[in-house]
Amino acid sequence: MTTNTYLIKEGYDNLNKHGSKTISTMLIICATMLILGIFIIILQNVNSNVETLRLEQGLQAFIEDKLTDEDIAYIEDQIRLIDGVSEIDYMDKSEAFEDAKNQFKDQDYFLEGLENLDIFPASFIVKFTNIEEAEKITAEVEKIEGIYKVKYNASTIDAVISISKVANGFLLSVGIVLLIVSIFIISNTIKLAVYSNKREIFIMRYIGATNSFIVKPFIVEGAIMGVISALISFIIISIVYVYVYVALNTNFAMGIFRFIPYSTIWYQILIAYVVLGLFIGIFGSAISLKKYLKV
Amino acid sequence: MIEFVNVTKKYDHDVCAMDNVNIRIEKGEFAFLVGPSGSGKSTFLKLMIKEEEPTSGKILIDGKDITKLKKKDIPFLRRKIGFVFQDFRLLYDRTVEENIIFALRIIEATEKDIKAQLKSVLQMVGLVGKEKYYPNQLSGGEQQRVALARALATKPPILIADEPTGNLDPKTAEEIFKTLLEINARGTTILVVTHAKDIVNELNKRVIALDHGKVIKDDARGVY
């Protein structure tokens, strides 16, 4: 057995020796990690939806009736010249009618018989490369001759963006608090472990143990607690997410909100949890060791 | 081997625990350090293993001035000095064998060395056959032998015993001293702090007496 294997084994034995304390610590770490995980997943979902919204939202520019094909092509060229425009789609009158039918879905009976009346105006759907430039682009589109109205849902988009900003800020601060709590809990457990091993540490010092030899088992103990808590939290959160995902996607329509499929984020969560667990474990034990062993 | 040159140690409020002490203990020597409580014996030992720093003076161990030693090198100084305590300081949740291996792990001995040293020290202190016992299953004398074995396992050139027989009956104490003499005969320098007057007088070894932090007597073949 090399010295390092021995020290890892000592760390592992410490976990067993402080059994009930270890379990209660890991339970608390799991709980904070789960809350953190739920927040992160909500945040990821919100951000992913905001991002989709950012890309999908555009403006709709309605064109005057009785324009020639050439006029329409000219308008399209004019729009295309504006900075920040990523995509232009032309929707003619019959497509506009279909679109209206789709929007009303079950109540489209009142549109019956209107097919040939051309009451819905043709329009251009313009998408942006950057949502922040939306207002500037809208203003420029409005100036183009042949366009009589521009529809741009500014307030909805602004609201979603500001909500997501607030949510990000809130979750970040809650996350930091939970992280500090976890570090504090681990450091407290290690402090007790150091205390209960005081006699051993005293003897080690007299025999000539280096600081790293004394400290390593405690760091290992903290790291194992952190990683095990991370893995347990990961398993729980995976089961919950998949269950919620299936339930929400099959039981009722979520409207425009789309959940990220778990298959695309599970590894991110796993990596984040393990890194977080290691960080909490190592950092938590290191701060208590620094204080109590005067390393 | 151990040399104190003009060593003075003052604690706060000008309490002088060591007052210009000059002592030289040669390699392979066996010496007693005696004196009443508060005479400076403990300070002497603490200075030797650099648990305390002298206010002035030099302390040489193996020719090196340890007052200039860096913090990170202190463990390596301590590996040169085996320590035995009055209350044994054993790990009671580990067997005799595990207590000894504990010391060998600390100095990062190889598996081969661990095996060889374990066998050798168990023989030296007369504990062959008791490897799997827990300290609580042993008598006081045997527990002190385990402590001795642990201190010797790392092959230190110097062995310090602080009141090694303070908790033992006279007969057992005598046996422990017999073992210490045997260890000394193999070349280990030994310094024993003790109040065991009879044994000191009987063994006729060097006796250094301290009082109020001063050396008041240093006889090559002395009595308590």
PDB file of C-alpha atoms in Angstrom, chain A residues 109-281:
ATOM      1  CA  TYR A 109     -66.017  28.067 -37.739  1.00  0.00           C
ATOM      2  CA  PHE A 110     -66.615  31.808 -37.944  1.00  0.00           C
ATOM      3  CA  LEU A 111     -64.017  31.981 -40.709  1.00  0.00           C
ATOM      4  CA  GLU A 112     -66.013  29.600 -42.858  1.00  0.00           C
ATOM      5  CA  GLY A 113     -66.947  31.020 -46.238  1.00  0.00           C
ATOM      6  CA  LEU A 114     -64.434  33.840 -46.014  1.00  0.00           C
ATOM      7  CA  GLU A 115     -61.739  31.983 -48.012  1.00  0.00           C
ATOM      8  CA  ASN A 116     -62.102  33.954 -51.192  1.00  0.00           C
ATOM      9  CA  LEU A 117     -62.699  37.407 -49.796  1.00  0.00           C
ATOM     10  CA  ASP A 118     -59.029  38.253 -49.271  1.00  0.00           C
ATOM     11  CA  ILE A 119     -59.791  40.096 -46.069  1.00  0.00           C
ATOM     12  CA  PHE A 120     -56.448  39.259 -44.454  1.00  0.00           C
ATOM     13  CA  PRO A 121     -53.605  41.511 -45.643  1.00  0.00           C
ATOM     14  CA  ALA A 122     -50.322  40.147 -47.015  1.00  0.00           C
ATOM     15  CA  SER A 123     -47.265  40.804 -44.859  1.00  0.00           C
ATOM     16  CA  PHE A 124     -43.569  40.275 -44.315  1.00  0.00           C
ATOM     17  CA  ILE A 125     -42.394  38.407 -41.202  1.00  0.00           C
ATOM     18  CA  VAL A 126     -38.995  39.863 -40.273  1.00  0.00           C
ATOM     19  CA  LYS A 127     -36.689  38.209 -37.784  1.00  0.00           C
ATOM     20  CA  PHE A 128     -33.748  39.831 -36.011  1.00  0.00           C
ATOM     21  CA  THR A 129     -30.224  38.760 -35.359  1.00  0.00           C
ATOM     22  CA  ASN A 130     -30.368  40.548 -32.029  1.00  0.00           C
ATOM     23  CA  ILE A 131     -33.541  41.283 -30.122  1.00  0.00           C
ATOM     24  CA  GLU A 132     -32.033  44.434 -28.604  1.00  0.00           C
ATOM     25  CA  GLU A 133     -32.106  46.102 -32.043  1.00  0.00           C
ATOM     26  CA  ALA A 134     -35.785  45.316 -32.531  1.00  0.00           C
ATOM     27  CA  GLU A 135     -37.072  48.834 -31.929  1.00  0.00           C
ATOM     28  CA  LYS A 136     -34.589  50.457 -34.262  1.00  0.00           C
ATOM     29  CA  ILE A 137     -35.442  47.974 -37.030  1.00  0.00           C
ATOM     30  CA  THR A 138     -39.169  48.464 -36.450  1.00  0.00           C
ATOM     31  CA  ALA A 139     -38.764  52.217 -36.902  1.00  0.00           C
ATOM     32  CA  GLU A 140     -36.887  51.761 -40.145  1.00  0.00           C
ATOM     33  CA  VAL A 141     -39.381  49.257 -41.556  1.00  0.00           C
ATOM     34  CA  GLU A 142     -42.225  51.657 -40.786  1.00  0.00           C
ATOM     35  CA  LYS A 143     -40.606  54.269 -43.037  1.00  0.00           C
ATOM     36  CA  ILE A 144     -40.676  52.053 -46.150  1.00  0.00           C
ATOM     37  CA  GLU A 145     -43.271  53.078 -48.681  1.00  0.00           C
ATOM     38  CA  GLY A 146     -46.006  50.487 -49.228  1.00  0.00           C
ATOM     39  CA  ILE A 147     -46.041  49.310 -45.620  1.00  0.00           C
ATOM     40  CA  TYR A 148     -49.052  50.565 -43.744  1.00  0.00           C
ATOM     41  CA  LYS A 149     -48.622  48.913 -40.384  1.00  0.00           C
ATOM     42  CA  VAL A 150     -45.925  47.193 -38.376  1.00  0.00           C
ATOM     43  CA  LYS A 151     -46.826  44.829 -35.565  1.00  0.00           C
ATOM     44  CA  TYR A 152     -44.121  44.285 -32.978  1.00  0.00           C
ATOM     45  CA  ASN A 153     -44.914  42.817 -29.591  1.00  0.00           C
ATOM     46  CA  ALA A 154     -42.390  44.853 -27.652  1.00  0.00           C
ATOM     47  CA  SER A 155     -43.988  44.729 -24.257  1.00  0.00           C
ATOM     48  CA  THR A 156     -44.230  40.919 -24.113  1.00  0.00           C
ATOM     49  CA  ILE A 157     -40.636  40.422 -25.141  1.00  0.00           C
ATOM     50  CA  ASP A 158     -39.370  43.104 -22.779  1.00  0.00           C
ATOM     51  CA  ALA A 159     -41.357  41.578 -19.940  1.00  0.00           C
ATOM     52  CA  VAL A 160     -39.989  38.099 -20.589  1.00  0.00           C
ATOM     53  CA  ILE A 161     -36.446  39.407 -20.762  1.00  0.00           C
ATOM     54  CA  SER A 162     -36.732  41.402 -17.562  1.00  0.00           C
ATOM     55  CA  ILE A 163     -38.389  38.482 -15.759  1.00  0.00           C
ATOM     56  CA  SER A 164     -35.584  36.205 -16.834  1.00  0.00           C
ATOM     57  CA  LYS A 165     -33.011  38.755 -15.664  1.00  0.00           C
ATOM     58  CA  VAL A 166     -34.653  39.004 -12.241  1.00  0.00           C
ATOM     59  CA  ALA A 167     -34.944  35.196 -12.059  1.00  0.00           C
ATOM     60  CA  ASN A 168     -31.267  34.815 -12.936  1.00  0.00           C
ATOM     61  CA  GLY A 169     -30.254  37.285 -10.250  1.00  0.00           C
ATOM     62  CA  PHE A 170     -32.513  35.739  -7.650  1.00  0.00           C
ATOM     63  CA  LEU A 171     -31.376  32.188  -8.352  1.00  0.00           C
ATOM     64  CA  LEU A 172     -27.744  33.228  -8.387  1.00  0.00           C
ATOM     65  CA  SER A 173     -28.038  34.788  -4.936  1.00  0.00           C
ATOM     66  CA  VAL A 174     -29.969  31.816  -3.539  1.00  0.00           C
ATOM     67  CA  GLY A 175     -27.329  29.551  -5.094  1.00  0.00           C
ATOM     68  CA  ILE A 176     -24.510  31.426  -3.416  1.00  0.00           C
ATOM     69  CA  VAL A 177     -26.265  31.256  -0.045  1.00  0.00           C
ATOM     70  CA  LEU A 178     -26.818  27.492  -0.426  1.00  0.00           C
ATOM     71  CA  LEU A 179     -23.201  27.012  -1.430  1.00  0.00           C
ATOM     72  CA  ILE A 180     -21.999  28.845   1.662  1.00  0.00           C
ATOM     73  CA  VAL A 181     -24.380  26.802   3.825  1.00  0.00           C
ATOM     74  CA  SER A 182     -23.019  23.544   2.358  1.00  0.00           C
ATOM     75  CA  ILE A 183     -19.414  24.589   2.868  1.00  0.00           C
ATOM     76  CA  PHE A 184     -20.194  25.594   6.425  1.00  0.00           C
ATOM     77  CA  ILE A 185     -21.878  22.246   7.163  1.00  0.00           C
ATOM     78  CA  ILE A 186     -18.984  20.198   5.781  1.00  0.00           C
ATOM     79  CA  SER A 187     -16.437  22.336   7.570  1.00  0.00           C
ATOM     80  CA  ASN A 188     -18.343  21.875  10.797  1.00  0.00           C
ATOM     81  CA  THR A 189     -18.392  18.093  10.391  1.00  0.00           C
ATOM     82  CA  ILE A 190     -14.678  18.022   9.637  1.00  0.00           C
ATOM     83  CA  LYS A 191     -14.065  20.249  12.640  1.00  0.00           C
ATOM     84  CA  LEU A 192     -15.762  17.622  14.814  1.00  0.00           C
ATOM     85  CA  ALA A 193     -13.794  14.876  13.092  1.00  0.00           C
ATOM     86  CA  VAL A 194     -10.542  16.727  13.808  1.00  0.00           C
ATOM     87  CA  TYR A 195     -11.646  17.181  17.396  1.00  0.00           C
ATOM     88  CA  SER A 196     -12.460  13.515  17.868  1.00  0.00           C
ATOM     89  CA  ASN A 197      -9.083  12.607  16.333  1.00  0.00           C
ATOM     90  CA  LYS A 198      -7.183  15.093  18.492  1.00  0.00           C
ATOM     91  CA  ARG A 199      -5.319  12.374  20.341  1.00  0.00           C
ATOM     92  CA  GLU A 200      -4.266  10.707  17.115  1.00  0.00           C
ATOM     93  CA  ILE A 201      -3.113  14.016  15.627  1.00  0.00           C
ATOM     94  CA  PHE A 202      -1.104  14.772  18.755  1.00  0.00           C
ATOM     95  CA  ILE A 203       0.714  11.430  18.495  1.00  0.00           C
ATOM     96  CA  MET A 204       1.256  11.905  14.771  1.00  0.00           C
ATOM     97  CA  ARG A 205       2.935  15.257  15.374  1.00  0.00           C
ATOM     98  CA  TYR A 206       5.301  13.715  17.926  1.00  0.00           C
ATOM     99  CA  ILE A 207       6.227  10.868  15.609  1.00  0.00           C
ATOM    100  CA  GLY A 208       7.039  13.345  12.841  1.00  0.00           C
ATOM    101  CA  ALA A 209       4.023  13.430  10.549  1.00  0.00           C
ATOM    102  CA  THR A 210       4.065  16.173   7.951  1.00  0.00           C
ATOM    103  CA  ASN A 211       1.117  18.542   7.783  1.00  0.00           C
ATOM    104  CA  SER A 212      -0.052  17.085   4.492  1.00  0.00           C
ATOM    105  CA  PHE A 213      -0.021  13.584   6.005  1.00  0.00           C
ATOM    106  CA  ILE A 214      -2.250  14.765   8.848  1.00  0.00           C
ATOM    107  CA  VAL A 215      -4.553  16.810   6.651  1.00  0.00           C
ATOM    108  CA  LYS A 216      -5.076  14.495   3.662  1.00  0.00           C
ATOM    109  CA  PRO A 217      -7.445  11.961   5.307  1.00  0.00           C
ATOM    110  CA  PHE A 218      -9.754  14.815   6.379  1.00  0.00           C
ATOM    111  CA  ILE A 219      -9.710  16.314   2.892  1.00  0.00           C
ATOM    112  CA  VAL A 220     -10.491  12.865   1.482  1.00  0.00           C
ATOM    113  CA  GLU A 221     -13.299  12.511   4.031  1.00  0.00           C
ATOM    114  CA  GLY A 222     -14.789  15.856   2.958  1.00  0.00           C
ATOM    115  CA  ALA A 223     -14.367  15.104  -0.737  1.00  0.00           C
ATOM    116  CA  ILE A 224     -16.043  11.678  -0.445  1.00  0.00           C
ATOM    117  CA  MET A 225     -18.967  13.231   1.457  1.00  0.00           C
ATOM    118  CA  GLY A 226     -19.301  15.904  -1.221  1.00  0.00           C
ATOM    119  CA  VAL A 227     -19.156  13.482  -4.145  1.00  0.00           C
ATOM    120  CA  ILE A 228     -21.531  10.918  -2.617  1.00  0.00           C
ATOM    121  CA  SER A 229     -24.015  13.713  -1.841  1.00  0.00           C
ATOM    122  CA  ALA A 230     -23.617  14.923  -5.430  1.00  0.00           C
ATOM    123  CA  LEU A 231     -24.332  11.474  -6.884  1.00  0.00           C
ATOM    124  CA  ILE A 232     -27.371  10.905  -4.662  1.00  0.00           C
ATOM    125  CA  SER A 233     -28.715  14.353  -5.569  1.00  0.00           C
ATOM    126  CA  PHE A 234     -28.098  13.627  -9.243  1.00  0.00           C
ATOM    127  CA  ILE A 235     -30.053  10.375  -9.137  1.00  0.00           C
ATOM    128  CA  ILE A 236     -32.977  11.979  -7.293  1.00  0.00           C
ATOM    129  CA  ILE A 237     -33.105  15.001  -9.554  1.00  0.00           C
ATOM    130  CA  SER A 238     -32.882  12.839 -12.688  1.00  0.00           C
ATOM    131  CA  ILE A 239     -35.873  10.743 -11.614  1.00  0.00           C
ATOM    132  CA  VAL A 240     -37.876  13.841 -10.660  1.00  0.00           C
ATOM    133  CA  TYR A 241     -37.042  15.681 -13.878  1.00  0.00           C
ATOM    134  CA  VAL A 242     -37.916  12.815 -16.156  1.00  0.00           C
ATOM    135  CA  TYR A 243     -41.179  12.260 -14.263  1.00  0.00           C
ATOM    136  CA  VAL A 244     -42.117  15.962 -14.401  1.00  0.00           C
ATOM    137  CA  TYR A 245     -41.091  16.202 -18.053  1.00  0.00           C
ATOM    138  CA  VAL A 246     -43.278  13.271 -19.061  1.00  0.00           C
ATOM    139  CA  ALA A 247     -46.194  14.414 -16.892  1.00  0.00           C
ATOM    140  CA  LEU A 248     -46.157  18.004 -18.161  1.00  0.00           C
ATOM    141  CA  ASN A 249     -45.633  17.112 -21.793  1.00  0.00           C
ATOM    142  CA  THR A 250     -48.371  14.491 -21.933  1.00  0.00           C
ATOM    143  CA  ASN A 251     -50.971  15.668 -19.428  1.00  0.00           C
ATOM    144  CA  PHE A 252     -51.506  19.238 -20.466  1.00  0.00           C
ATOM    145  CA  ALA A 253     -50.263  21.629 -23.029  1.00  0.00           C
ATOM    146  CA  MET A 254     -47.571  23.942 -21.790  1.00  0.00           C
ATOM    147  CA  GLY A 255     -48.369  26.619 -24.341  1.00  0.00           C
ATOM    148  CA  ILE A 256     -45.265  28.345 -25.581  1.00  0.00           C
ATOM    149  CA  PHE A 257     -43.114  27.036 -22.704  1.00  0.00           C
ATOM    150  CA  ARG A 258     -40.998  24.112 -23.823  1.00  0.00           C
ATOM    151  CA  PHE A 259     -39.087  21.870 -21.378  1.00  0.00           C
ATOM    152  CA  ILE A 260     -35.547  20.937 -22.319  1.00  0.00           C
ATOM    153  CA  PRO A 261     -35.382  17.151 -22.850  1.00  0.00           C
ATOM    154  CA  TYR A 262     -33.337  15.538 -20.055  1.00  0.00           C
ATOM    155  CA  SER A 263     -31.114  13.719 -22.527  1.00  0.00           C
ATOM    156  CA  THR A 264     -29.595  17.047 -23.537  1.00  0.00           C
ATOM    157  CA  ILE A 265     -28.778  18.295 -20.043  1.00  0.00           C
ATOM    158  CA  TRP A 266     -28.137  15.257 -17.813  1.00  0.00           C
ATOM    159  CA  TYR A 267     -24.366  15.276 -18.284  1.00  0.00           C
ATOM    160  CA  GLN A 268     -24.170  19.001 -17.577  1.00  0.00           C
ATOM    161  CA  ILE A 269     -26.012  18.435 -14.322  1.00  0.00           C
ATOM    162  CA  LEU A 270     -23.831  15.447 -13.417  1.00  0.00           C
ATOM    163  CA  ILE A 271     -20.600  17.324 -14.079  1.00  0.00           C
ATOM    164  CA  ALA A 272     -21.853  20.427 -12.254  1.00  0.00           C
ATOM    165  CA  TYR A 273     -22.881  18.334  -9.250  1.00  0.00           C
ATOM    166  CA  VAL A 274     -19.635  16.371  -9.000  1.00  0.00           C
ATOM    167  CA  VAL A 275     -17.508  19.495  -9.380  1.00  0.00           C
ATOM    168  CA  LEU A 276     -19.672  21.278  -6.830  1.00  0.00           C
ATOM    169  CA  GLY A 277     -19.523  18.293  -4.443  1.00  0.00           C
ATOM    170  CA  LEU A 278     -15.742  18.115  -4.680  1.00  0.00           C
ATOM    171  CA  PHE A 279     -15.444  21.853  -4.223  1.00  0.00           C
ATOM    172  CA  ILE A 280     -17.756  21.934  -1.205  1.00  0.00           C
ATOM    173  CA  GLY A 281     -16.012  18.896   0.331  1.00  0.00           C
TER     174      GLY A 281
END
